GROMACS .gro file of C-alpha atoms in nm:
model
  263
    1LEU     CA    1   9.879   9.095   9.058
    2LEU     CA    2   9.507   9.130   9.130
    3MET     CA    3   9.467   8.775   9.260
    4PRO     CA    4   9.742   8.804   9.528
    5LEU     CA    5   9.594   9.140   9.632
    6LEU     CA    6   9.249   8.982   9.664
    7VAL     CA    7   9.385   8.689   9.869
    8THR     CA    8   9.575   8.935  10.091
    9PHE     CA    9   9.257   9.140  10.141
   10VAL     CA   10   9.055   8.830  10.243
   11ILE     CA   11   9.323   8.724  10.493
   12ASN     CA   12   9.336   9.080  10.625
   13VAL     CA   13   8.956   9.082  10.673
   14TRP     CA   14   8.981   8.766  10.884
   15PHE     CA   15   9.258   8.905  11.106
   16SER     CA   16   9.089   9.246  11.130
   17ASN     CA   17   8.765   9.081  11.239
   18ARG     CA   18   8.946   8.895  11.518
   19ALA     CA   19   9.124   9.212  11.627
   20ALA     CA   20   8.797   9.411  11.628
   21ARG     CA   21   8.620   9.149  11.840
   22ALA     CA   22   8.911   9.134  12.083
   23ALA     CA   23   8.916   9.515  12.117
   24ALA     CA   24   8.538   9.531  12.172
   25ASN     CA   25   8.548   9.254  12.434
   26GLU     CA   26   8.837   9.417  12.617
   27SER     CA   27   8.659   9.753  12.624
   28PHE     CA   28   8.331   9.618  12.762
   29ASP     CA   29   8.509   9.382  13.002
   30HIS     CA   30   8.671   9.688  13.162
   31LEU     CA   31   8.326   9.847  13.194
   32LEU     CA   32   8.183   9.530  13.352
   33VAL     CA   33   8.462   9.521  13.609
   34ALA     CA   34   8.422   9.892  13.684
   35SER     CA   35   8.045   9.849  13.728
   36ALA     CA   36   8.088   9.558  13.972
   37GLN     CA   37   8.349   9.749  14.171
   38VAL     CA   38   8.124  10.056  14.197
   39ILE     CA   39   7.842   9.836  14.333
   40ALA     CA   40   8.083   9.671  14.579
   41GLU     CA   41   8.191  10.007  14.718
   42ASP     CA   42   7.834  10.109  14.816
   43MET     CA   43   7.740   9.815  15.041
   44SER     CA   44   7.748   9.797  15.418
   45LEU     CA   45   7.635   9.590  15.717
   46SER     CA   46   7.376   9.727  15.957
   47ASP     CA   47   7.301   9.503  16.257
   48ASP     CA   48   7.462   9.220  16.063
   49GLN     CA   49   7.216   9.280  15.778
   50LEU     CA   50   7.344   9.358  15.430
   51VAL     CA   51   7.241   9.703  15.310
   52VAL     CA   52   7.261   9.750  14.933
   53ASP     CA   53   7.251  10.102  14.796
   54LEU     CA   54   7.273  10.037  14.425
   55PRO     CA   55   7.420  10.348  14.257
   56GLN     CA   56   7.276  10.440  13.921
   57ALA     CA   57   7.625  10.518  13.791
   58ALA     CA   58   7.717  10.150  13.822
   59LEU     CA   59   7.468  10.046  13.556
   60GLN     CA   60   7.503  10.363  13.352
   61LEU     CA   61   7.860  10.259  13.276
   62LEU     CA   62   7.718   9.981  13.060
   63GLU     CA   63   7.467  10.195  12.873
   64SER     CA   64   7.510  10.201  12.496
   65ASP     CA   65   7.353  10.345  12.185
   66VAL     CA   66   7.271   9.987  12.090
   67LYS     CA   67   6.983   9.816  12.267
   68THR     CA   68   7.127   9.603  12.545
   69GLN     CA   69   7.024   9.448  12.875
   70VAL     CA   70   7.217   9.460  13.201
   71PHE     CA   71   7.164   9.217  13.489
   72TYR     CA   72   7.313   9.202  13.836
   73ARG     CA   73   7.304   8.980  14.140
   74ILE     CA   74   7.426   9.044  14.494
   75ILE     CA   75   7.468   8.736  14.710
   76ALA     CA   76   7.468   8.792  15.086
   77PRO     CA   77   7.649   8.568  15.335
   78GLY     CA   78   7.477   8.230  15.348
   79GLY     CA   79   7.408   8.222  14.974
   80ARG     CA   80   7.090   8.432  14.979
   81THR     CA   81   7.035   8.673  14.690
   82ALA     CA   82   7.002   9.014  14.850
   83ALA     CA   83   6.931   9.207  14.527
   84GLY     CA   84   6.901   9.148  14.155
   85ARG     CA   85   6.826   8.829  13.961
   86ASP     CA   86   6.861   8.523  14.182
   87ASP     CA   87   6.900   8.294  13.879
   88LEU     CA   88   7.188   8.486  13.724
   89PRO     CA   89   7.454   8.217  13.659
   90LEU     CA   90   7.772   8.198  13.862
   91PRO     CA   91   8.107   8.086  13.718
   92ARG     CA   92   8.111   7.715  13.647
   93GLY     CA   93   8.388   7.494  13.777
   94LEU     CA   94   8.516   7.765  14.014
   95ASP     CA   95   8.558   7.663  14.378
   96HIS     CA   96   8.530   8.014  14.515
   97ILE     CA   97   8.510   8.372  14.394
   98SER     CA   98   8.793   8.596  14.507
   99ALA     CA   99   8.833   8.970  14.532
  100GLN     CA  100   8.989   8.966  14.187
  101PRO     CA  101   8.725   9.012  13.915
  102PHE     CA  102   8.653   8.691  13.722
  103LEU     CA  103   8.525   8.735  13.367
  104TYR     CA  104   8.320   8.461  13.203
  105SER     CA  105   8.040   8.396  12.954
  106ASP     CA  106   7.718   8.199  12.995
  107ASP     CA  107   7.367   8.163  12.860
  108TYR     CA  108   7.081   8.323  13.047
  109GLY     CA  109   6.753   8.206  12.903
  110ASP     CA  110   6.778   8.270  12.531
  111ARG     CA  111   7.045   8.535  12.575
  112ALA     CA  112   7.423   8.510  12.562
  113LEU     CA  113   7.577   8.705  12.849
  114HIS     CA  114   7.922   8.835  12.934
  115LEU     CA  115   7.957   8.845  13.312
  116VAL     CA  116   8.197   8.939  13.587
  117ALA     CA  117   8.196   8.808  13.944
  118LEU     CA  118   8.393   8.930  14.242
  119ASN     CA  119   8.391   8.895  14.618
  120ARG     CA  120   8.381   9.186  14.860
  121ARG     CA  121   8.461   9.159  15.230
  122ILE     CA  122   8.249   9.397  15.439
  123GLU     CA  123   8.332   9.480  15.798
  124GLY     CA  124   8.040   9.457  16.045
  125HIS     CA  125   7.985   9.515  16.418
  126SER     CA  126   8.030   9.150  16.510
  127SER     CA  127   8.224   8.990  16.226
  128PRO     CA  128   8.311   9.066  15.864
  129ALA     CA  129   8.089   8.929  15.589
  130SER     CA  130   8.173   8.810  15.242
  131VAL     CA  131   7.946   8.934  14.963
  132THR     CA  132   7.951   8.825  14.597
  133ILE     CA  133   7.863   9.069  14.319
  134VAL     CA  134   7.775   8.945  13.969
  135VAL     CA  135   7.709   9.181  13.677
  136GLY     CA  136   7.616   9.065  13.326
  137GLN     CA  137   7.543   9.227  12.992
  138THR     CA  138   7.410   9.097  12.661
  139ASN     CA  139   7.653   9.097  12.371
  140GLU     CA  140   7.472   9.334  12.130
  141PRO     CA  141   7.697   9.637  12.205
  142ARG     CA  142   8.009   9.424  12.170
  143ILE     CA  143   7.899   9.301  11.828
  144ALA     CA  144   7.805   9.654  11.720
  145LEU     CA  145   8.140   9.797  11.832
  146ALA     CA  146   8.332   9.511  11.665
  147HIS     CA  147   8.145   9.571  11.339
  148LYS     CA  148   8.216   9.944  11.356
  149LEU     CA  149   8.586   9.888  11.424
  150LEU     CA  150   8.602   9.635  11.141
  151ALA     CA  151   8.420   9.862  10.896
  152ASP     CA  152   8.641  10.161  10.982
  153GLY     CA  153   8.957   9.954  10.951
  154LEU     CA  154   8.855   9.795  10.622
  155PHE     CA  155   8.756  10.134  10.481
  156ARG     CA  156   9.103  10.275  10.550
  157GLN     CA  157   9.272   9.961  10.424
  158GLY     CA  158   9.053   9.961  10.116
  159LEU     CA  159   9.159  10.319  10.040
  160LEU     CA  160   9.526  10.224  10.083
  161MET     CA  161   9.489   9.918   9.858
  162THR     CA  162   9.304  10.123   9.597
  163ALA     CA  163   9.578  10.388   9.601
  164ALA     CA  164   9.843  10.115   9.578
  165GLY     CA  165   9.657   9.956   9.286
  166LEU     CA  166   9.635  10.288   9.101
  167LEU     CA  167  10.005  10.358   9.153
  168LEU     CA  168  10.088  10.007   9.037
  169TRP     CA  169   9.867  10.047   8.730
  170LEU     CA  170  10.033  10.378   8.642
  171ALA     CA  171  10.380  10.229   8.687
  172LEU     CA  172  10.297   9.926   8.474
  173SER     CA  173  10.131  10.138   8.206
  174ARG     CA  174  10.439  10.356   8.182
  175SER     CA  175  10.673  10.055   8.177
  176LEU     CA  176  10.468   9.858   7.925
  177GLY     CA  177  10.430  10.167   7.705
  178SER     CA  178  10.799  10.155   7.613
  179LEU     CA  179  10.765   9.785   7.530
  180ALA     CA  180  10.463   9.858   7.311
  181ARG     CA  181  10.662  10.121   7.119
  182LEU     CA  182  10.950   9.875   7.079
  183ARG     CA  183  10.706   9.617   6.947
  184GLU     CA  184  10.573   9.862   6.687
  185ARG     CA  185  10.928   9.942   6.568
  186LEU     CA  186  11.008   9.573   6.529
  187ILE     CA  187  10.685   9.503   6.340
  188LYS     CA  188  10.762   9.784   6.091
  189ARG     CA  189  11.115   9.656   6.025
  190PRO     CA  190  11.186   9.492   5.686
  191SER     CA  191  11.240   9.117   5.701
  192THR     CA  192  11.599   9.166   5.591
  193ASP     CA  193  11.682   9.415   5.866
  194LEU     CA  194  11.886   9.228   6.125
  195SER     CA  195  12.050   9.531   6.284
  196ALA     CA  196  12.078   9.556   6.661
  197ILE     CA  197  11.784   9.684   6.865
  198ASP     CA  198  11.850  10.011   7.044
  199PRO     CA  199  11.779   9.952   7.418
  200ALA     CA  200  11.788  10.320   7.507
  201ASP     CA  201  11.409  10.364   7.512
  202VAL     CA  202  11.326  10.069   7.738
  203GLN     CA  203  11.360  10.036   8.113
  204SER     CA  204  11.675   9.887   8.259
  205GLU     CA  205  11.499   9.566   8.367
  206VAL     CA  206  11.428   9.475   8.002
  207ARG     CA  207  11.774   9.561   7.865
  208PRO     CA  208  11.924   9.215   7.938
  209LEU     CA  209  11.649   9.068   7.719
  210ILE     CA  210  11.726   9.320   7.442
  211ASP     CA  211  12.097   9.234   7.470
  212ALA     CA  212  12.014   8.863   7.438
  213LEU     CA  213  11.796   8.931   7.131
  214ASN     CA  214  12.074   9.138   6.972
  215LEU     CA  215  12.324   8.857   7.036
  216HIS     CA  216  12.086   8.605   6.877
  217THR     CA  217  12.024   8.835   6.579
  218ASP     CA  218  12.398   8.884   6.533
  219ARG     CA  219  12.453   8.506   6.526
  220LEU     CA  220  12.168   8.465   6.280
  221SER     CA  221  12.312   8.741   6.059
  222LYS     CA  222  12.650   8.568   6.054
  223VAL     CA  223  12.488   8.237   5.958
  224LEU     CA  224  12.297   8.402   5.672
  225ASP     CA  225  12.610   8.583   5.550
  226SER     CA  226  12.803   8.256   5.551
  227ARG     CA  227  12.525   8.085   5.355
  228GLU     CA  228  12.518   8.363   5.096
  229ARG     CA  229  12.896   8.340   5.050
  230PHE     CA  230  12.872   7.964   5.007
  231ILE     CA  231  12.598   7.997   4.744
  232ALA     CA  232  12.794   8.268   4.561
  233ASP     CA  233  13.111   8.056   4.558
  234ALA     CA  234  12.924   7.747   4.446
  235SER     CA  235  12.749   7.932   4.163
  236HIS     CA  236  13.082   8.081   4.048
  237GLN     CA  237  13.251   7.743   4.047
  238MET     CA  238  12.970   7.585   3.847
  239ARG     CA  239  12.934   7.872   3.599
  240THR     CA  240  13.260   7.795   3.403
  241PRO     CA  241  13.197   7.420   3.335
  242LEU     CA  242  12.842   7.492   3.232
  243ALA     CA  243  12.959   7.763   2.991
  244GLU     CA  244  13.213   7.523   2.837
  245MET     CA  245  12.947   7.254   2.796
  246ARG     CA  246  12.711   7.500   2.630
  247ALA     CA  247  12.982   7.619   2.387
  248GLN     CA  248  13.062   7.264   2.289
  249ILE     CA  249  12.696   7.182   2.233
  250ASP     CA  250  12.650   7.494   2.022
  251TYR     CA  251  12.962   7.406   1.818
  252GLY     CA  252  12.835   7.055   1.752
  253LEU     CA  253  12.496   7.176   1.647
  254ILE     CA  254  12.642   7.435   1.411
  255HIS     CA  255  12.878   7.188   1.233
  256GLY     CA  256  12.642   6.894   1.242
  257ASP     CA  257  12.912   6.669   1.378
  258GLU     CA  258  12.706   6.393   1.530
  259ALA     CA  259  13.006   6.200   1.663
  260PHE     CA  260  13.139   6.514   1.835
  261ILE     CA  261  12.802   6.582   1.994
  262ARG     CA  262  12.782   6.225   2.127
  263SER     CA  263  13.131   6.244   2.270
   0.00000   0.00000   0.00000
């Protein structure tokens, strides 16, 4: 029973780890999108020039107890970086960035980043302008949150499995106790005692086995009784001729009749 439980626990760890990572990624992806949307709401055009008023709340959304780095990039019409890191990577293989947030991952130097990119259309005096906002964050808080979710989940599951193991052990100990007592009674029986075993003290699952043993013992008892009767009959049938032979031998020896003895 322990081996299947151990295999089940290992499989559960694998699935729980995947679920924890997915939950952590989903949580921080929502924060990335919210941060980019907050930045997009505080931009305007003044004399056809992009004015960026970066709100602190946009980046504070991504703050964490775990050390992390947040990067952003705002691309003005014409492809010029108006604010932020001008080398922050854009989505690869994407023809254009739409107003719908696009989540992706990329390497930035020696860091692995999770990023979001979206396009914002800003109305100006002469014509509207299209601005691209990119926000990225290193993956340390995601890993930390995934580990915390996994540890919490495994702790609860470990408690449940421990409780289940204890209950199982108690149930087996109680069930096997009756079998141990039955074993002691059978060991103390005389070798000639072939009476039926009383199944009253054992659990119902073992009673078919007791019934089968009683049937086998009954058959064995009948075979032994038949053998004893055969031996008794055979000894009775042989006792009379042997007695006659002995009387004749004694008679011959007493009278010294050699011819009678030989006959």
